[in-house]
């Protein structure tokens, strides 16, 4: 017997995504924004696994695994950007970096 | 403990820890909240019949969480010199946290007598690997290329000098 139905899984995923989105919008420290984005990706993976489990096949797990690769790639580059921010202006506040240029 | 009760417990831990991460009250609380969030997520994945995915998530999160932890610990202290003395301790705590997450991932995969084995959508690590390298081989190669590009971009960004 499954521990939770599709609706419960999607509800938890929605809650997690909302909390992560709020953190990404409201926080000013770059590392906190990265951590909040990670919460959003976790919610998306949970949603995919929930749908896969409800459809009784493994495709959801495969999609979630590939989404995890995107998370890791995203956070690799994100962490490098945060380190670059620290180096260039000795600050990790996203408000200090409002201009985009090469 | 029944699966439903364990599900509710893991969901509650996940929600509470994610609120701690999002509130961003302090560095240590944020890192610990992140660890709690990933542990809760891994439990939910294992309960949904995806133990390998939960383990992968824990291992990937351990690396990322450790990077964030060390990044924060190496920055300027939040509350003056009193906290500066605690920074080596923070780095040790980050390393211990990462080791704990990896050990948790291994335990999830090799947990004997799992009560989720009979779930309709659950597939074991062997079946998942066979499916990945047969039906979804193109996606695996694309993901590998993406990871390689991310590593190259990270190295390029890390080598750039400050303006």
XYZ file of N, CA and C in Angstrom:
795
model
N 0.845 -1.204 0.000
C 0.000 0.000 0.000
C 0.879 1.252 0.000
N 0.546 2.199 -0.856
C 1.360 3.417 -0.961
C 1.169 4.276 0.293
N 2.253 4.919 0.766
C 2.125 5.732 1.978
C 1.303 6.997 1.761
N 1.230 7.473 0.521
C 0.467 8.699 0.247
C -0.043 8.658 -1.184
N -1.188 9.297 -1.404
C -1.751 9.354 -2.750
C -1.121 10.488 -3.547
N -1.550 10.587 -4.794
C -0.986 11.615 -5.681
C -1.251 13.019 -5.144
N -2.465 13.231 -4.612
C -2.819 14.567 -4.124
C -1.914 14.990 -2.964
N -1.633 14.048 -2.042
C -0.780 14.385 -0.891
C 0.637 14.729 -1.346
N 1.165 13.929 -2.293
C 2.525 14.176 -2.783
C 2.605 15.550 -3.453
N 1.612 15.846 -4.286
C 1.637 17.140 -4.997
C 1.452 18.303 -4.021
N 0.698 18.068 -2.955
C 0.499 19.130 -1.951
C 1.823 19.449 -1.246
N 2.541 18.384 -0.856
C 3.842 18.594 -0.199
C 4.812 19.285 -1.158
N 4.794 18.849 -2.435
C 5.686 19.453 -3.436
C 5.350 20.936 -3.635
N 4.056 21.235 -3.668
C 3.621 22.631 -3.848
C 4.056 23.490 -2.663
N 3.897 22.939 -1.466
C 4.304 23.667 -0.252
C 5.801 23.946 -0.279
N 6.580 22.923 -0.623
C 8.040 23.076 -0.665
C 8.446 24.089 -1.734
N 7.792 24.020 -2.886
C 8.116 24.966 -3.956
C 7.786 26.394 -3.539
N 6.647 26.567 -2.880
C 6.249 27.909 -2.435
C 7.236 28.485 -1.428
N 7.658 27.651 -0.479
C 8.620 28.124 0.527
C 9.937 28.498 -0.148
N 10.389 27.658 -1.088
C 11.634 27.948 -1.803
C 11.528 29.208 -2.630
N 10.383 29.386 -3.288
C 10.186 30.580 -4.125
C 10.193 31.846 -3.273
N 9.509 31.779 -2.129
C 9.496 32.931 -1.217
C 10.916 33.286 -0.763
N 11.688 32.233 -0.409
C 13.059 32.461 0.035
C 13.902 33.071 -1.067
N 13.716 32.582 -2.297
C 14.519 33.098 -3.418
C 14.186 34.550 -3.717
N 12.919 34.926 -3.495
C 12.516 36.307 -3.796
C 12.897 37.252 -2.661
N 12.707 36.795 -1.418
C 12.846 37.710 -0.281
C 14.265 37.825 0.267
N 15.076 36.770 0.118
C 16.425 36.817 0.721
C 17.348 37.696 -0.096
N 18.355 38.277 0.550
C 19.315 39.133 -0.149
C 20.685 38.477 -0.230
N 20.966 37.535 0.664
C 22.272 36.873 0.625
C 22.258 35.818 -0.494
N 23.317 35.861 -1.333
C 23.317 35.004 -2.527
C 23.261 33.521 -2.165
N 23.972 33.112 -1.097
C 23.969 31.700 -0.716
C 22.567 31.255 -0.286
N 21.820 32.153 0.375
C 20.453 31.810 0.786
C 19.543 31.664 -0.433
N 19.777 32.526 -1.437
C 18.977 32.429 -2.666
C 19.252 31.085 -3.349
N 20.536 30.688 -3.403
C 20.896 29.398 -4.004
C 20.235 28.238 -3.265
N 20.270 28.300 -1.933
C 19.653 27.231 -1.130
C 18.153 27.170 -1.383
N 17.516 28.347 -1.528
C 16.064 28.373 -1.783
C 15.739 27.809 -3.161
N 16.609 28.094 -4.150
C 16.401 27.532 -5.489
C 16.503 26.010 -5.433
N 17.411 25.531 -4.581
C 17.556 24.081 -4.411
C 16.255 23.463 -3.873
N 15.583 24.185 -2.973
C 14.288 23.703 -2.464
C 13.273 23.571 -3.593
N 13.280 24.558 -4.509
C 12.335 24.518 -5.640
C 12.614 23.302 -6.522
N 13.883 23.027 -6.785
C 14.225 21.866 -7.604
C 13.816 20.566 -6.898
N 13.992 20.519 -5.583
C 13.578 19.340 -4.820
C 12.083 19.116 -4.938
N 11.324 20.208 -4.911
C 9.868 20.101 -5.045
C 9.502 19.551 -6.419
N 10.204 20.025 -7.455
C 9.910 19.541 -8.809
C 10.209 18.041 -8.916
N 11.324 17.604 -8.317
C 11.677 16.180 -8.359
C 10.627 15.340 -7.633
N 10.183 15.847 -6.483
C 9.171 15.120 -5.704
C 7.876 14.979 -6.507
N 7.518 16.046 -7.207
C 6.312 16.013 -8.018
C 6.439 14.975 -9.135
N 7.610 14.930 -9.792
C 7.823 13.963 -10.875
C 7.741 12.527 -10.363
N 8.375 12.271 -9.207
C 8.345 10.916 -8.641
C 6.919 10.544 -8.247
N 6.173 11.516 -7.717
C 4.777 11.265 -7.336
C 3.930 10.868 -8.539
N 4.102 11.592 -9.647
C 3.355 11.253 -10.859
C 3.773 9.881 -11.386
N 5.076 9.592 -11.348
C 5.562 8.290 -11.814
C 4.996 7.156 -10.980
N 4.926 7.386 -9.662
C 4.415 6.342 -8.779
C 2.919 6.129 -8.994
N 2.217 7.239 -9.281
C 0.778 7.104 -9.495
C 0.489 6.425 -10.831
N 1.383 6.624 -11.827
C 1.195 5.957 -13.122
C 1.763 4.545 -13.122
N 2.396 4.141 -11.993
C 2.944 2.784 -11.828
C 3.996 2.442 -12.875
N 4.853 3.398 -13.212
C 6.012 3.066 -14.034
C 7.224 3.878 -13.545
N 8.393 3.563 -14.068
C 9.620 4.184 -13.565
C 10.036 5.435 -14.305
N 9.209 5.911 -15.236
C 9.604 7.078 -16.037
C 9.773 8.318 -15.167
N 8.945 8.433 -14.133
C 9.051 9.594 -13.244
C 10.398 9.648 -12.561
N 10.896 8.480 -12.157
C 12.215 8.440 -11.500
C 13.321 8.827 -12.472
N 13.189 8.387 -13.729
C 14.206 8.733 -14.733
C 14.223 10.240 -14.954
N 13.033 10.836 -15.101
C 12.953 12.287 -15.289
C 13.527 13.022 -14.078
N 13.192 12.528 -12.879
C 13.675 13.182 -11.658
C 15.193 13.077 -11.558
N 15.734 11.950 -11.991
C 17.194 11.766 -11.965
C 17.863 12.750 -12.914
N 17.278 12.927 -14.110
C 17.858 13.875 -15.070
C 17.687 15.316 -14.570
N 16.576 15.575 -13.868
C 16.393 16.906 -13.279
C 17.448 17.171 -12.210
N 17.846 16.099 -11.503
C 18.882 16.240 -10.470
C 20.217 16.665 -11.097
N 20.493 16.144 -12.300
C 21.721 16.535 -13.001
C 21.689 18.034 -13.310
N 20.511 18.514 -13.728
C 20.376 19.949 -14.013
C 20.584 20.766 -12.737
N 20.059 20.261 -11.604
C 20.244 20.950 -10.312
C 21.729 21.087 -9.999
N 22.455 19.976 -10.161
C 23.876 19.987 -9.811
C 24.632 20.951 -10.721
N 24.345 20.916 -12.034
C 25.016 21.817 -12.973
C 24.709 23.271 -12.619
N 23.443 23.542 -12.322
C 23.002 24.888 -11.961
C 23.736 25.392 -10.718
N 23.841 24.529 -9.720
C 24.452 24.975 -8.466
C 25.965 25.077 -8.559
N 26.585 24.266 -9.433
C 28.031 24.413 -9.671
C 28.315 25.832 -10.160
N 27.588 26.222 -11.214
C 27.818 27.541 -11.805
C 27.399 28.631 -10.818
N 26.288 28.408 -10.106
C 25.812 29.400 -9.127
C 26.827 29.651 -8.031
N 27.418 28.568 -7.504
C 28.413 28.734 -6.441
C 29.639 29.480 -6.969
N 30.041 29.174 -8.212
C 31.185 29.885 -8.797
C 30.873 31.376 -8.945
N 29.629 31.684 -9.310
C 29.244 33.102 -9.449
C 29.274 33.794 -8.086
N 28.792 33.106 -7.031
C 28.805 33.707 -5.686
C 30.253 33.975 -5.250
N 31.145 33.019 -5.538
C 32.552 33.219 -5.179
C 33.117 34.418 -5.954
N 32.737 34.518 -7.235
C 33.178 35.668 -8.039
C 32.665 36.987 -7.490
N 31.423 36.977 -6.987
C 30.859 38.197 -6.386
C 31.676 38.611 -5.169
N 32.018 37.614 -4.342
C 32.808 37.889 -3.140
C 34.161 38.492 -3.513
N 34.762 37.920 -4.578
C 36.098 38.370 -4.971
C 36.071 39.784 -5.527
N 35.060 40.058 -6.371
C 35.081 41.336 -7.069
C 34.725 42.506 -6.159
N 33.703 42.362 -5.328
C 33.288 43.504 -4.497
C 33.230 43.183 -3.022
N 33.725 42.013 -2.629
C 33.719 41.598 -1.224
C 32.318 41.659 -0.624
N 31.336 41.267 -1.418
C 29.951 41.283 -0.946
C 29.206 40.120 -1.587
N 28.276 39.542 -0.859
C 27.452 38.475 -1.425
C 25.986 38.875 -1.404
N 25.731 40.173 -1.339
C 24.368 40.693 -1.332
C 23.906 40.873 -2.778
N 22.814 40.226 -3.135
C 22.378 40.299 -4.528
C 21.951 41.704 -4.936
N 21.601 42.546 -3.955
C 21.203 43.927 -4.271
C 22.383 44.749 -4.794
N 23.606 44.324 -4.445
C 24.785 45.078 -4.893
C 25.147 44.788 -6.344
N 24.508 43.795 -6.937
C 24.867 43.385 -8.298
C 23.632 43.521 -9.184
N 23.301 44.746 -9.509
C 22.089 44.968 -10.298
C 22.403 45.135 -11.780
N 23.671 45.376 -12.140
C 24.016 45.596 -13.549
C 24.574 44.313 -14.142
N 24.144 43.998 -15.373
C 24.680 42.830 -16.058
C 25.580 43.291 -17.191
N 26.815 42.850 -17.193
C 27.732 43.186 -18.293
C 28.773 42.090 -18.378
N 29.473 42.017 -19.500
C 30.527 41.018 -19.699
C 31.808 41.518 -19.072
N 6.617 1.224 12.858
C 5.945 2.452 12.439
C 5.382 2.260 11.018
N 4.137 2.611 10.815
C 3.536 2.390 9.499
C 4.074 3.416 8.496
N 3.918 3.066 7.213
C 4.445 3.928 6.152
C 3.758 5.288 6.158
N 2.449 5.303 6.454
C 1.715 6.580 6.442
C 2.218 7.517 7.537
N 2.476 6.946 8.711
C 2.968 7.769 9.823
C 4.369 8.289 9.522
N 5.202 7.433 8.933
C 6.554 7.820 8.574
C 6.524 8.915 7.511
N 5.577 8.806 6.580
C 5.404 9.815 5.531
C 5.051 11.171 6.155
N 4.097 11.153 7.090
C 3.676 12.405 7.737
C 4.830 13.023 8.518
N 5.605 12.183 9.195
C 6.741 12.674 9.986
C 7.797 13.311 9.079
N 8.140 12.595 7.980
C 9.148 13.120 7.054
C 8.666 14.407 6.402
N 7.373 14.476 6.073
C 6.817 15.692 5.479
C 6.875 16.861 6.446
N 6.589 16.601 7.712
C 6.634 17.677 8.710
C 8.065 18.184 8.899
N 9.030 17.239 8.959
C 10.444 17.642 9.093
C 10.867 18.468 7.887
N 10.453 18.016 6.710
C 10.790 18.718 5.463
C 10.243 20.145 5.468
N 8.970 20.295 5.843
C 8.350 21.625 5.835
C 9.034 22.545 6.855
N 9.272 22.029 8.062
C 9.885 22.868 9.097
C 11.297 23.285 8.703
N 12.067 22.322 8.164
C 13.448 22.638 7.795
C 13.504 23.610 6.628
N 12.568 23.471 5.678
C 12.595 24.387 4.536
C 12.216 25.804 4.961
N 11.341 25.922 5.955
C 11.016 27.265 6.469
C 12.262 27.898 7.110
N 13.044 27.063 7.835
C 14.276 27.571 8.450
C 15.250 28.057 7.369
N 15.356 27.293 6.270
C 16.256 27.687 5.170
C 15.786 29.000 4.563
N 14.491 29.090 4.302
C 13.949 30.277 3.637
C 14.002 31.517 4.503
N 13.882 31.329 5.828
C 13.877 32.509 6.704
C 15.273 33.127 6.788
N 16.321 32.324 6.585
C 17.687 32.857 6.522
C 18.096 33.575 7.780
N 17.746 33.040 8.944
C 18.033 33.742 10.196
C 19.531 33.779 10.502
N 20.221 32.643 10.381
C 21.667 32.652 10.587
C 22.293 31.583 9.696
N 23.617 31.671 9.550
C 24.291 30.743 8.634
C 24.188 29.310 9.104
N 24.438 29.110 10.389
C 24.444 27.744 10.925
C 23.055 27.132 10.832
N 22.042 27.926 11.198
C 20.668 27.414 11.124
C 20.288 27.102 9.679
N 20.734 27.972 8.747
C 20.427 27.753 7.335
C 21.026 26.455 6.832
N 22.302 26.208 7.179
C 22.963 24.986 6.709
C 22.318 23.749 7.327
N 21.982 23.848 8.617
C 21.337 22.702 9.273
C 19.931 22.472 8.701
N 19.242 23.575 8.406
C 17.914 23.469 7.799
C 17.983 22.816 6.432
N 19.025 23.160 5.672
C 19.207 22.560 4.350
C 19.422 21.047 4.480
N 20.234 20.668 5.455
C 20.481 19.233 5.677
C 19.178 18.521 6.056
N 18.382 19.148 6.932
C 17.103 18.552 7.331
C 16.144 18.433 6.158
N 16.154 19.451 5.292
C 15.277 19.415 4.117
C 15.641 18.245 3.214
N 16.948 18.076 2.965
C 17.363 17.004 2.068
C 17.131 15.636 2.687
N 17.325 15.531 3.987
C 17.066 14.254 4.647
C 15.575 13.912 4.541
N 14.717 14.905 4.762
C 13.271 14.684 4.637
C 12.880 14.295 3.226
N 13.471 14.992 2.241
C 13.176 14.684 0.834
C 13.603 13.258 0.495
N 14.791 12.864 0.980
C 15.286 11.517 0.689
C 14.357 10.463 1.298
N 13.851 10.745 2.519
C 12.895 9.803 3.148
C 11.628 9.688 2.307
N 11.137 10.849 1.809
C 9.913 10.818 0.992
C 10.151 10.030 -0.290
N 11.328 10.231 -0.926
C 11.637 9.482 -2.144
C 11.680 7.989 -1.855
N 12.319 7.619 -0.741
C 12.426 6.194 -0.392
C 11.039 5.609 -0.140
N 10.182 6.407 0.521
C 8.826 5.920 0.801
C 7.994 5.776 -0.463
N 8.313 6.607 -1.484
C 7.561 6.540 -2.740
C 8.122 5.472 -3.677
N 9.073 4.676 -3.201
C 9.617 3.608 -4.031
C 10.764 4.047 -4.906
N 11.459 5.134 -4.536
C 12.615 5.609 -5.310
C 13.822 5.755 -4.382
N 14.318 4.637 -3.811
C 15.423 4.773 -2.841
C 16.717 5.258 -3.470
N 16.970 4.843 -4.711
C 18.213 5.265 -5.368
C 18.211 6.770 -5.608
N 17.055 7.285 -6.002
C 16.942 8.726 -6.234
C 17.149 9.493 -4.929
N 16.577 8.959 -3.841
C 16.788 9.595 -2.543
C 18.245 9.622 -2.164
N 18.947 8.503 -2.432
C 20.374 8.438 -2.110
C 21.169 9.411 -2.973
N 20.842 9.475 -4.271
C 21.530 10.414 -5.166
C 21.314 11.839 -4.706
N 20.065 12.120 -4.309
C 19.737 13.478 -3.878
C 20.536 13.836 -2.633
N 20.654 12.882 -1.723
C 21.421 13.131 -0.494
C 22.891 13.386 -0.806
N 23.457 12.567 -1.725
C 24.882 12.713 -2.047
C 25.133 14.042 -2.755
N 24.280 14.373 -3.736
C 24.443 15.648 -4.447
C 24.233 16.814 -3.489
N 23.252 16.678 -2.607
C 22.979 17.746 -1.653
C 24.110 17.889 -0.648
N 24.768 16.769 -0.321
C 25.897 16.847 0.610
C 26.997 17.704 0.012
N 27.294 17.477 -1.265
C 28.331 18.277 -1.928
C 27.951 19.741 -2.000
N 26.717 20.002 -2.430
C 26.279 21.396 -2.560
C 26.139 22.079 -1.207
N 25.582 21.345 -0.255
C 25.424 21.914 1.085
C 26.761 22.216 1.725
N 27.721 21.308 1.507
C 29.060 21.535 2.065
C 29.693 22.769 1.432
N 29.497 22.908 0.094
C 30.070 24.082 -0.596
C 29.471 25.367 -0.024
N 28.143 25.374 0.159
C 27.486 26.576 0.701
C 27.953 26.850 2.127
N 28.075 25.767 2.902
C 28.495 25.874 4.303
C 29.892 26.488 4.388
N 30.818 25.949 3.565
C 32.198 26.448 3.591
C 32.262 27.879 3.074
N 31.427 28.168 2.077
C 31.376 29.520 1.519
C 30.967 30.520 2.596
N 29.941 30.162 3.347
C 29.469 31.047 4.410
C 30.483 31.140 5.547
N 31.120 29.996 5.882
C 32.074 30.006 6.991
C 33.328 30.797 6.650
N 33.656 30.874 5.347
C 34.870 31.591 4.970
C 34.603 33.087 4.749
N 33.352 33.517 4.828
C 33.016 34.926 4.628
C 33.246 35.743 5.887
N 32.920 37.042 5.824
C 33.080 37.879 7.013
C 32.130 37.429 8.121
N 32.544 37.484 9.399
C 31.688 37.017 10.490
C 30.427 37.854 10.611
N 29.323 37.190 11.021
C 28.038 37.882 11.127
C 27.972 38.787 12.350
N 28.524 38.304 13.454
C 28.373 39.060 14.704
C 29.725 39.378 15.324
N 30.641 39.880 14.518
C 31.910 40.348 15.043
C 32.920 39.264 15.311
N 33.994 39.605 16.074
C 35.110 38.678 16.266
C 34.737 37.428 17.065
N 33.660 37.499 17.849
C 33.276 36.332 18.652
C 32.955 35.149 17.747
N 32.339 35.461 16.600
C 31.996 34.373 15.695
C 33.190 33.941 14.856
N 34.153 34.851 14.643
C 35.313 34.516 13.822
C 36.069 33.326 14.403
N 36.109 33.223 15.734
C 36.792 32.108 16.375
C 36.086 30.783 16.160
N 34.790 30.870 15.805
C 34.009 29.642 15.627
C 34.086 29.108 14.203
N 34.749 29.845 13.305
C 34.701 29.453 11.899
C 35.362 28.108 11.607
N 36.531 27.767 12.221
C 37.063 26.415 11.995
C 36.087 25.336 12.460
N 35.371 25.634 13.546
C 34.372 24.686 14.058
C 33.225 24.520 13.055
N 32.842 25.650 12.434
C 31.777 25.606 11.432
C 32.189 24.737 10.244
N 33.465 24.867 9.825
C 33.940 24.070 8.691
C 33.929 22.583 9.042
N 34.353 22.264 10.266
C 34.330 20.860 10.713
C 32.897 20.339 10.745
N 31.987 21.188 11.238
C 30.574 20.780 11.303
C 30.032 20.533 9.907
N 30.435 21.375 8.938
C 29.998 21.184 7.552
C 30.489 19.864 6.996
N 31.761 19.538 7.264
C 32.312 18.274 6.773
C 31.587 17.091 7.405
N 31.318 17.184 8.723
C 30.613 16.092 9.407
C 29.207 15.919 8.850
N 28.579 17.057 8.543
C 27.224 17.030 7.972
C 27.226 16.328 6.619
N 28.229 16.663 5.779
C 28.306 16.045 4.452
C 28.528 14.543 4.572
N 29.399 14.133 5.488
C 29.664 12.693 5.669
C 28.389 11.990 6.153
N 27.667 12.651 7.056
C 26.416 12.074 7.555
C 25.389 11.908 6.448
N 25.293 12.910 5.549
C 24.325 12.823 4.452
C 24.681 11.685 3.505
N 25.988 11.548 3.188
C 26.413 10.466 2.297
C 26.128 9.107 2.946
N 26.421 8.995 4.250
C 26.149 7.732 4.955
C 24.651 7.437 4.958
N 23.831 8.470 5.118
C 22.377 8.281 5.070
C 21.929 7.773 3.709
N 22.541 8.321 2.638
C 22.218 7.874 1.284
C 22.533 6.408 1.090
N 23.706 5.989 1.563
C 24.094 4.577 1.428
C 23.131 3.693 2.222
N 22.750 4.171 3.419
C 21.841 3.380 4.253
C 20.474 3.219 3.598
N 20.017 4.271 2.897
C 18.705 4.189 2.237
C 18.721 3.117 1.153
N 19.829 3.088 0.355
C 19.879 2.122 -0.750
C 19.992 0.690 -0.234
N 20.797 0.496 0.816
C 21.068 -0.873 1.277
C 20.214 -1.286 2.466
N 19.137 -0.515 2.731
C 18.281 -0.862 3.879
C 17.578 -2.195 3.612
N 17.829 -3.208 4.406
C 17.201 -4.499 4.134
C 15.728 -4.499 4.547
N 14.937 -5.289 3.829
C 13.528 -5.469 4.194
C 12.696 -4.214 4.021
N 12.909 -3.481 2.924
C 12.158 -2.241 2.712
C 10.675 -2.549 2.528
N 9.814 -1.746 3.154
C 8.375 -1.989 3.016
C 7.817 -1.328 1.771
N 8.682 -0.683 0.972
C 8.195 -0.038 -0.248
C 8.510 -0.865 -1.490
N 9.107 -2.049 -1.312
C 9.505 -2.831 -2.475
C 8.320 -3.244 -3.343
N 7.173 -3.414 -2.712
C 6.016 -3.915 -3.461
C 5.182 -2.794 -4.074
N 5.627 -1.551 -3.966
C 4.847 -0.450 -4.539
C 4.816 -0.575 -6.061
N 3.684 -0.193 -6.700
C 3.552 -0.372 -8.141
C 4.618 0.386 -8.942
N 4.938 1.619 -8.539
C 5.859 2.431 -9.332
C 7.314 2.300 -8.937
N 7.628 1.427 -7.980
C 9.004 1.364 -7.490
C 9.869 0.500 -8.394
N 11.092 0.982 -8.672
C 12.043 0.168 -9.425
C 13.364 0.197 -8.677
N 14.060 -0.919 -8.710
C 15.330 -1.025 -8.007
C 16.451 -0.356 -8.777
N 17.626 -0.243 -8.149
C 18.761 0.408 -8.817
C 19.160 -0.284 -10.119
N 19.121 -1.621 -10.145
C 19.502 -2.352 -11.358
C 18.556 -2.068 -12.513
N 17.254 -2.096 -12.225
C 16.261 -1.832 -13.278
C 16.350 -0.392 -13.761
N 16.598 0.527 -12.808
C 16.697 1.939 -13.184
C 17.905 2.157 -14.106
N 19.037 1.507 -13.770
C 20.233 1.638 -14.612
C 20.007 1.055 -15.994
N 19.349 -0.115 -16.041
C 19.076 -0.748 -17.340
C 18.157 0.134 -18.180
N 17.162 0.739 -17.523
C 16.242 1.623 -18.248
C 16.971 2.872 -18.758
N 17.870 3.403 -17.925
C 18.590 4.621 -18.306
C 19.473 4.386 -19.533
N 20.180 3.255 -19.545
C 21.139 3.030 -20.612
C 20.552 2.311 -21.814
N 19.250 2.064 -21.815
C 18.641 1.471 -23.010
C 17.608 2.432 -23.607
N 16.510 2.694 -22.858
C 15.448 3.546 -23.402
C 15.815 5.030 -23.379
N 16.605 5.437 -22.361
C 16.870 6.865 -22.189
C 18.352 7.194 -22.357
N 19.027 6.471 -23.264
C 20.474 6.656 -23.420
C 20.801 8.074 -23.899
N 19.987 8.599 -24.819
C 20.259 9.938 -25.355
C 20.182 10.990 -24.238
N 19.185 10.839 -23.362
C 19.051 11.781 -22.246
C 20.252 11.694 -21.310
N 20.765 10.479 -21.095
C 21.936 10.303 -20.225
C 23.143 10.998 -20.833
N 23.338 10.845 -22.155
C 24.493 11.489 -22.795
C 24.345 13.007 -22.778
N 23.123 13.483 -22.984
C 22.885 14.930 -22.929
C 23.189 15.469 -21.531
N 22.758 14.725 -20.501
C 23.015 15.157 -19.124
C 24.508 15.156 -18.835
N 25.227 14.154 -19.378
C 26.676 14.104 -19.175
C 27.351 15.300 -19.828
N 26.886 15.659 -21.043
C 27.454 16.830 -21.730
C 27.163 18.102 -20.946
N 25.965 18.188 -20.376
C 25.589 19.360 -19.578
C 26.486 19.489 -18.346
N 26.749 18.359 -17.687
C 27.623 18.382 -16.507
C 29.034 18.815 -16.879
N 29.518 18.312 -18.023
C 30.858 18.689 -18.477
C 30.924 20.191 -18.745
N 29.870 20.715 -19.415
C 29.827 22.156 -19.700
C 29.805 22.950 -18.394
N 29.066 22.448 -17.391
C 28.990 23.153 -16.102
C 30.350 23.169 -15.416
N 31.084 22.058 -15.494
C 32.412 22.004 -14.868
C 33.356 22.991 -15.555
N 33.313 23.023 -16.896
C 34.185 23.947 -17.642
C 33.825 25.393 -17.298
N 32.512 25.687 -17.240
C 32.074 27.050 -16.910
C 32.504 27.429 -15.495
N 32.405 26.481 -14.561
C 32.810 26.752 -13.176
C 34.302 27.060 -13.102
N 35.104 26.273 -13.834
C 36.544 26.524 -13.836
C 36.858 27.885 -14.465
N 36.150 28.206 -15.568
C 36.390 29.493 -16.235
C 36.008 30.649 -15.319
N 34.885 30.520 -14.616
C 34.456 31.591 -13.704
C 35.424 31.719 -12.525
N 35.924 30.579 -12.057
C 36.843 30.603 -10.919
C 38.188 31.211 -11.251
N 38.576 31.150 -12.532
C 39.887 31.687 -12.917
C 39.853 33.172 -13.222
N 38.631 33.727 -13.385
C 38.540 35.164 -13.720
C 39.044 35.999 -12.563
N 39.820 37.020 -12.882
C 40.329 37.902 -11.841
C 39.318 38.996 -11.535
N 39.440 39.563 -10.359
C 38.542 40.665 -9.974
C 38.822 41.890 -10.824
N 37.742 42.617 -11.201
C 37.901 43.838 -12.017
C 38.506 44.961 -11.182
